[in-house]
Coordinates of C-alpha atoms in Angstrom, one line a residue:
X13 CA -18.4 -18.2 6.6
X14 CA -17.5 -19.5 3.2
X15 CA -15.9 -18.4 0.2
X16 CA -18.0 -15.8 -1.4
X17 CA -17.8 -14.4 -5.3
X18 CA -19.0 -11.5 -6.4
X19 CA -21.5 -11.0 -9.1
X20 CA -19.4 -8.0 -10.7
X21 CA -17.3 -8.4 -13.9
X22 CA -13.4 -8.8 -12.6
X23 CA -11.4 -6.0 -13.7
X24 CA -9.0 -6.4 -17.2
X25 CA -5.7 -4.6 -17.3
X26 CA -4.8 -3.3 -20.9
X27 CA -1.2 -2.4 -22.4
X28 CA -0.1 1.0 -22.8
X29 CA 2.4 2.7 -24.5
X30 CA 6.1 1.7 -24.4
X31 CA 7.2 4.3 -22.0
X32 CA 10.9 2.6 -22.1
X33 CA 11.0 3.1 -25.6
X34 CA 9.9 6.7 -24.8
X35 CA 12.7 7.6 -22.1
X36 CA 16.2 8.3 -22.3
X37 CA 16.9 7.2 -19.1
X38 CA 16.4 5.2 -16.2
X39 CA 16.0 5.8 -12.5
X40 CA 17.3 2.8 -10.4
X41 CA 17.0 2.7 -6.7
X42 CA 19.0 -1.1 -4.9
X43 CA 18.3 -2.0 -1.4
X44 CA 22.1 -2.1 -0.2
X45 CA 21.4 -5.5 2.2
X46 CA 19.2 -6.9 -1.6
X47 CA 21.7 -9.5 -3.6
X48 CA 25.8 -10.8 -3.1
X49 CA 26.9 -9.3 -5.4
X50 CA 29.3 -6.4 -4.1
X51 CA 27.1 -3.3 -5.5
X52 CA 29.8 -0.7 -6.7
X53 CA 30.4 -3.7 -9.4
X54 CA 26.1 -4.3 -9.5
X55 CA 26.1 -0.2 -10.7
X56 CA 28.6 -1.0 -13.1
X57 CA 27.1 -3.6 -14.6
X58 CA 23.8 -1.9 -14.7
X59 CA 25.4 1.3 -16.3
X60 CA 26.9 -1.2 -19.0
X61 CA 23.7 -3.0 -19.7
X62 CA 21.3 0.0 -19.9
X63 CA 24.3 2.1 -22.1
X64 CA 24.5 -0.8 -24.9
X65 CA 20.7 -0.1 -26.0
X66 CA 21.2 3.8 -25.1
X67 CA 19.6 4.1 -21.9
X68 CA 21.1 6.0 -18.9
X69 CA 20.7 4.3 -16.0
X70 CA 21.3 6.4 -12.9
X71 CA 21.9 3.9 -9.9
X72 CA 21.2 4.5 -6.3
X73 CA 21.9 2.8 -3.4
X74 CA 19.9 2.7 -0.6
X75 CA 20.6 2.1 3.0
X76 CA 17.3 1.6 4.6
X77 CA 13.6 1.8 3.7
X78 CA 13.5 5.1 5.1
X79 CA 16.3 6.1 2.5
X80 CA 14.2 4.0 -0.3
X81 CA 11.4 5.9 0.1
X82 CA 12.9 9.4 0.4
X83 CA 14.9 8.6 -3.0
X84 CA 11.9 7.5 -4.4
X85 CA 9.8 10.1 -3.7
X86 CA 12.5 12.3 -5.3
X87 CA 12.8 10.5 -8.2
X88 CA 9.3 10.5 -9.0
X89 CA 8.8 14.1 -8.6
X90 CA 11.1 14.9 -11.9
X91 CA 10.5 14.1 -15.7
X92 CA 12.0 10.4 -15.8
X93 CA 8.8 8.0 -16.3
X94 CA 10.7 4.7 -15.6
X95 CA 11.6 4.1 -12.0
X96 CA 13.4 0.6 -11.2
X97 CA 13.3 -1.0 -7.9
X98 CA 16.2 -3.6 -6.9
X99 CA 15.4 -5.9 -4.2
X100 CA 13.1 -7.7 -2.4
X101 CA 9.4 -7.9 -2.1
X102 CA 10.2 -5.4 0.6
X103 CA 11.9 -3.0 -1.9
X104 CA 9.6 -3.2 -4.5
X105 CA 6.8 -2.4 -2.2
X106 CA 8.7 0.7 -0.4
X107 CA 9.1 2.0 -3.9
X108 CA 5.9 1.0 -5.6
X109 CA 4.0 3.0 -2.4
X110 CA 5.5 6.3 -4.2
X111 CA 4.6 5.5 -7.8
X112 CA 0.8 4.1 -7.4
X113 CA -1.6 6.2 -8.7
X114 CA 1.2 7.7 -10.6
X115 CA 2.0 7.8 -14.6
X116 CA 5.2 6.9 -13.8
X117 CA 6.1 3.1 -14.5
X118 CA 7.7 0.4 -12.4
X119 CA 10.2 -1.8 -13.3
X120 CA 11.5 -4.7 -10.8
X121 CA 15.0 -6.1 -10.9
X122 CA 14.4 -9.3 -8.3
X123 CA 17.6 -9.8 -6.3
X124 CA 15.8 -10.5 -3.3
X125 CA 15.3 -13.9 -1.4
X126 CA 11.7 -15.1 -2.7
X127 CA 10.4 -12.2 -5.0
X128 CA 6.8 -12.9 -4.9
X129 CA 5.5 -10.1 -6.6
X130 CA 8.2 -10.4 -9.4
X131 CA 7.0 -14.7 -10.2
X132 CA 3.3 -13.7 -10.1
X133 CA 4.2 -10.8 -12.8
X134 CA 6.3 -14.2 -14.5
X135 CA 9.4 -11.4 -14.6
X136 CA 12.6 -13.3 -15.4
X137 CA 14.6 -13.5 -12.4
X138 CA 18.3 -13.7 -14.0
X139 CA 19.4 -10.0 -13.8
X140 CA 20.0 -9.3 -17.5
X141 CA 17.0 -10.7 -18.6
X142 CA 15.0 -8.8 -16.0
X143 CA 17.0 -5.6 -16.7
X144 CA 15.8 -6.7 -20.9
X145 CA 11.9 -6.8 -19.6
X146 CA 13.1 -2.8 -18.4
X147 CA 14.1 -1.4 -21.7
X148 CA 11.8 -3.4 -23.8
X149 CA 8.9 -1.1 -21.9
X150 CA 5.4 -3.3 -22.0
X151 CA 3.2 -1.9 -19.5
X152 CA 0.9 -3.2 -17.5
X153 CA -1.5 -2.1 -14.9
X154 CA -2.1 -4.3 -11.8
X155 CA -4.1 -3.8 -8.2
X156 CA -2.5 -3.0 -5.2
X157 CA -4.2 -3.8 -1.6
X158 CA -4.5 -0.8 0.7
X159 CA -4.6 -1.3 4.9
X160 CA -5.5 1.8 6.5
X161 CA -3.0 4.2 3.8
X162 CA -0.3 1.6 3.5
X163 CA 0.4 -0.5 0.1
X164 CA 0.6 -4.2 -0.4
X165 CA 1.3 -5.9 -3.3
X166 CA 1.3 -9.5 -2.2
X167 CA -0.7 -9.7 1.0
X168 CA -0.9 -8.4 4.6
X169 CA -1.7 -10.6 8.1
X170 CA -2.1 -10.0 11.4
X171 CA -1.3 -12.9 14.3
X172 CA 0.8 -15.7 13.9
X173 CA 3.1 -14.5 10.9
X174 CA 3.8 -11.1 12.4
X175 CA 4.9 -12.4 15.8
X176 CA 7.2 -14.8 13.8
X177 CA 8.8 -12.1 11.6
X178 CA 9.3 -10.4 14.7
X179 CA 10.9 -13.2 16.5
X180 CA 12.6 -13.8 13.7
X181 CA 14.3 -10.2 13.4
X182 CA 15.4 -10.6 17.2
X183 CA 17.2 -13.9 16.3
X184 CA 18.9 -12.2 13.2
X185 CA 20.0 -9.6 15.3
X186 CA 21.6 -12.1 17.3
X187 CA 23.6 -13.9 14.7
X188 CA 21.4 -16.7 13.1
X189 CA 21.0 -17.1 9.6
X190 CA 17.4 -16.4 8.0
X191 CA 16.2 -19.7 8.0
X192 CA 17.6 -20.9 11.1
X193 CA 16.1 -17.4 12.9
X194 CA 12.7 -18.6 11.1
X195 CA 12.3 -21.7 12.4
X196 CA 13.2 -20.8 15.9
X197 CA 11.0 -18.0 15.6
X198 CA 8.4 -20.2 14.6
X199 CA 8.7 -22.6 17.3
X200 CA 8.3 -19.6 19.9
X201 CA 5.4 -18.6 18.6
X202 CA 3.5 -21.5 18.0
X203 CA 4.8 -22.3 21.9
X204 CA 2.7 -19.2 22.8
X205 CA -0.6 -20.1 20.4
X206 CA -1.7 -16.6 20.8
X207 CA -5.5 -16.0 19.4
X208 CA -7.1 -13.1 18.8
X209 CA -11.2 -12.1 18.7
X210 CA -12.2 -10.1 15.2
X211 CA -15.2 -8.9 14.4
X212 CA -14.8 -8.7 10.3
X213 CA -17.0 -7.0 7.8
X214 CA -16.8 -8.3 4.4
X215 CA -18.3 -5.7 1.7
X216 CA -21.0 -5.0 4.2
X217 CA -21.6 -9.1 5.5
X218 CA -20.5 -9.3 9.2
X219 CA -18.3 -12.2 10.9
X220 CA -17.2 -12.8 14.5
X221 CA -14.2 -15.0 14.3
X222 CA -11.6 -16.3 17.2
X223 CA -8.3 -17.2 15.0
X224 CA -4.7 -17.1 15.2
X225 CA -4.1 -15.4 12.0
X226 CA -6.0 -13.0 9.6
X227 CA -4.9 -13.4 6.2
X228 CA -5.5 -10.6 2.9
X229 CA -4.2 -11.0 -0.1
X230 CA -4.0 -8.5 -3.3
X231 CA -5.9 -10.9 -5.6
X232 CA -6.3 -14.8 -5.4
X233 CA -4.0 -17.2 -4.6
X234 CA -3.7 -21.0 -5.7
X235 CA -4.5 -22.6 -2.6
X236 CA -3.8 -26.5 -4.6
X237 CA -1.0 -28.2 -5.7
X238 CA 1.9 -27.3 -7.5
X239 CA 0.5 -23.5 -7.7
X240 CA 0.2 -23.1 -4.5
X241 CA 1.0 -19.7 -3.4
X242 CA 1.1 -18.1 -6.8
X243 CA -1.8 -15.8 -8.4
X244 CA -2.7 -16.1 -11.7
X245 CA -4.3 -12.7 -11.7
X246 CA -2.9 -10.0 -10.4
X247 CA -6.0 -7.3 -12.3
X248 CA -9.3 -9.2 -10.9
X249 CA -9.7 -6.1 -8.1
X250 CA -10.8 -8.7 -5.2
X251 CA -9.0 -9.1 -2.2
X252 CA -9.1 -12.3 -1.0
X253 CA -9.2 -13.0 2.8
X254 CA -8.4 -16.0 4.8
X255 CA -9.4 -16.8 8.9
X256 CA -8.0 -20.4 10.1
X257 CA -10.4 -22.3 12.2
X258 CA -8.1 -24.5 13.3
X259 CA -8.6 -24.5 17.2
X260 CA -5.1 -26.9 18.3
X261 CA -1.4 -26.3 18.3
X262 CA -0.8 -29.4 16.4
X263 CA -3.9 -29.0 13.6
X264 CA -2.5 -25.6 12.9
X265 CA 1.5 -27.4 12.2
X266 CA 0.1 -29.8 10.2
X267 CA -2.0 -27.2 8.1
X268 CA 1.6 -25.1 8.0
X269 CA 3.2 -28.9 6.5
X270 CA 0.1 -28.8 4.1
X271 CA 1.2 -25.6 2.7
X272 CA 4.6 -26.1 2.1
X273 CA 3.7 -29.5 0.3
X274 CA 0.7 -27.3 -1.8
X275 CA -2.1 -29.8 -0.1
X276 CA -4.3 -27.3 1.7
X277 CA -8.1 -27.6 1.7
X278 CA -10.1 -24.3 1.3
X279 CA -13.0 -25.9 3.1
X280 CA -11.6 -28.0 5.9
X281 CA -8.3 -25.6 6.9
X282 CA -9.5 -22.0 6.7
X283 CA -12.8 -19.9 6.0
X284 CA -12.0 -17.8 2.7
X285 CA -13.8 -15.4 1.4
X286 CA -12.8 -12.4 -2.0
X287 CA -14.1 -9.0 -1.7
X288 CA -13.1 -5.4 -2.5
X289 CA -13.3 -4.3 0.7
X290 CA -12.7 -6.0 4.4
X291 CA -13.0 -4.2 8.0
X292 CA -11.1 -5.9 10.9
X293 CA -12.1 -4.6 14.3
X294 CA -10.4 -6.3 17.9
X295 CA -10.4 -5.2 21.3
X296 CA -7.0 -3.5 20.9
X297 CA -6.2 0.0 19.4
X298 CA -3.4 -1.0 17.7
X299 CA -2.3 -4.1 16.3
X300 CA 1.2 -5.0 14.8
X301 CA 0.3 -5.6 11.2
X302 CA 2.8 -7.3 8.3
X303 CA 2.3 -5.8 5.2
X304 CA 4.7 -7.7 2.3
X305 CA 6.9 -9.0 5.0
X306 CA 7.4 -5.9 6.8
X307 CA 5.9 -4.9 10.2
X308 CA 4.1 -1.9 11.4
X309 CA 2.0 -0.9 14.3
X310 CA -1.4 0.2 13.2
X311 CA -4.4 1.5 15.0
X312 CA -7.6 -0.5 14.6
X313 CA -10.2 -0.3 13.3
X314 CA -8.1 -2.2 10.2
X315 CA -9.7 -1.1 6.8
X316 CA -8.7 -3.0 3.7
X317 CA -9.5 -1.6 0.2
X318 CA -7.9 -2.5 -2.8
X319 CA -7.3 -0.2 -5.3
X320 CA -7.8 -1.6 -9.0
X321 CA -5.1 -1.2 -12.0
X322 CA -3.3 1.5 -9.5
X323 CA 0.2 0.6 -10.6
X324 CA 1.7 0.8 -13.6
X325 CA 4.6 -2.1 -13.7
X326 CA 6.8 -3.0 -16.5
X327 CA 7.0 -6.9 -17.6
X328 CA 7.9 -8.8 -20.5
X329 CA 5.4 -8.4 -24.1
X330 CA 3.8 -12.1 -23.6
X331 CA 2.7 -11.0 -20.0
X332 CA 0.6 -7.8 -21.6
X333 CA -0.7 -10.0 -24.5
X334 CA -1.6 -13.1 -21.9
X335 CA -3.8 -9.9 -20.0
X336 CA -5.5 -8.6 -22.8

């Protein structure tokens, strides 16, 4: 098992019209736990922002992903074609589950802790810049990834990194920080070194495989140097999958030590492998399953599709030009 190409053509996104410029107002939907900043004074400062090029912005504040999705949903039912999330990868992806395959556009204020998605779209991450991208309206079309009816935009995993956000959760629960609840959660983990057996079939090529961790991502990532972990692409309609065949405790640390300093190697650390479409069967009926850093439980058989140009995001002019 090696990395495998495909002989189609990779998929181009084009612009489309400036739906900002279009609309006279703006839909925006902020994770209440996204952000410091106290978020009666965050509407305000929206209001004032979006006001000053003659936009209404109508904030709402959500208290859980249940609540994100329900307000998305009923946002994207009426006439407003701009629908902001503010948040975290997390929030971005509840949100952008309503819209793809919609004409309605996404835009992305990034006030959460990492905001993948956001870098990989190269979205300014300063709040009035970001809010600027919104009402200068470029569109862009990107993939999503798709695992059995749920949306990813960055990637979903099964093993390892689950059980750790799960761990991690507890820990919060109990007090820790993020970090600190990481690190301990890690350390549980990789003191139980679960492994799981998968049977995998890549666009129609079948794999047995005993690993700790499945790995799909919406696109390619940079797997070298200072890249690491970003996508240049975000249009290419691939997935790209990832199986570790590290078999020890201590091989698999030091491949986690080569990520973080951007030194993995493709060939020696894990199998890899792009493709549109990915089936991932186990022994188990269900399987907890992260997609974008949340966790479900999903029955198995697993089947990943990804669903080309299904999202319409908005992001700033040179990012349409760079895609054309």
């Amino acid at each position: 098992m090696g990395t495998l190409t495909t002989a189609e053509p990779a998929l181009r996104s084009a612009p489309v019209e400036d739906r900002a410029a279009q609309s006279a107002e703006v839909e925006i939907i902020i994770n209440a736990a996204a952000g410091l900043e106290d978020k009666a004074a965050l509407r305000a400062r929206l209001e004032k922002i979006f006001k000053a090029r003659r936009l209404q912005a109508r904030v709402c504040v959500a208290q859980s992903g249940a609540e994100l999705v329900k307000l998305t949903r009923r946002v994207a039912e009426g006439p407003t074609q701009i629908v902001v999330a503010g948040g975290g990868d997390g929030t971005v992806n509840a949100v952008a589950s309503v819209l793809v395959g919609t004409d309605k556009a996404l835009g992305i204020l990034p006030l959460g802790t990492l905001n993948h998605f956001a870098k990989d779209l190269r979205l300014p991450l300063d709040l009035e810049a970001a809010a600027e991208t919104i009402i200068s309206g470029h569109v862009r079309t990107v993939d999503v990834g798709d695992v059995n009816g749920r949306v990813f935009l960055n990637n979903s995993s099964l093993g390892l990194y689950p059980s750790i956000v799960r761990q991690r959760k507890k820990q919060q629960r109990q007090g820790y920080n993020k970090w600190l609840a990481a690190v301990w959660a890690a350390l549980v983990v990789f003191k139980r070194y679960p492994f799981m057996s998968v049977r995998l079939n890549v666009d129609g090529q079948e794999f047995k495989r005993r690993t700790p961790f499945v790995f799909v991502s919406n696109n390619v990532y940079e797997m070298d140097g200072f890249q690491t972990g970003a996508r240049l692409r975000l249009d290419a309609g691939l997935l790209c999958l990832h199986v570790t065949h590290k078999t020890g405790r201590w091989r698999l640390v030091a491949l986690g030590l080569r990520a973080l300093f951007g030194r993995l190697r493709e060939a020696k650390d894990f199998d890899s492998l792009c493709a549109r479409e990915v089936f991932v069967e186990t022994r188990r009926k269900r399987l907890r399953v992260a997609t974008d850093g949340e966790i479900d439980i999903i029955e198995t058989p697993l089947h990943y599709r990804v669903r080309p140009c299904a999202l319409r995001v908005l992001v700033p002019e040179k990012a349409v030009t760079s895609a054309e």
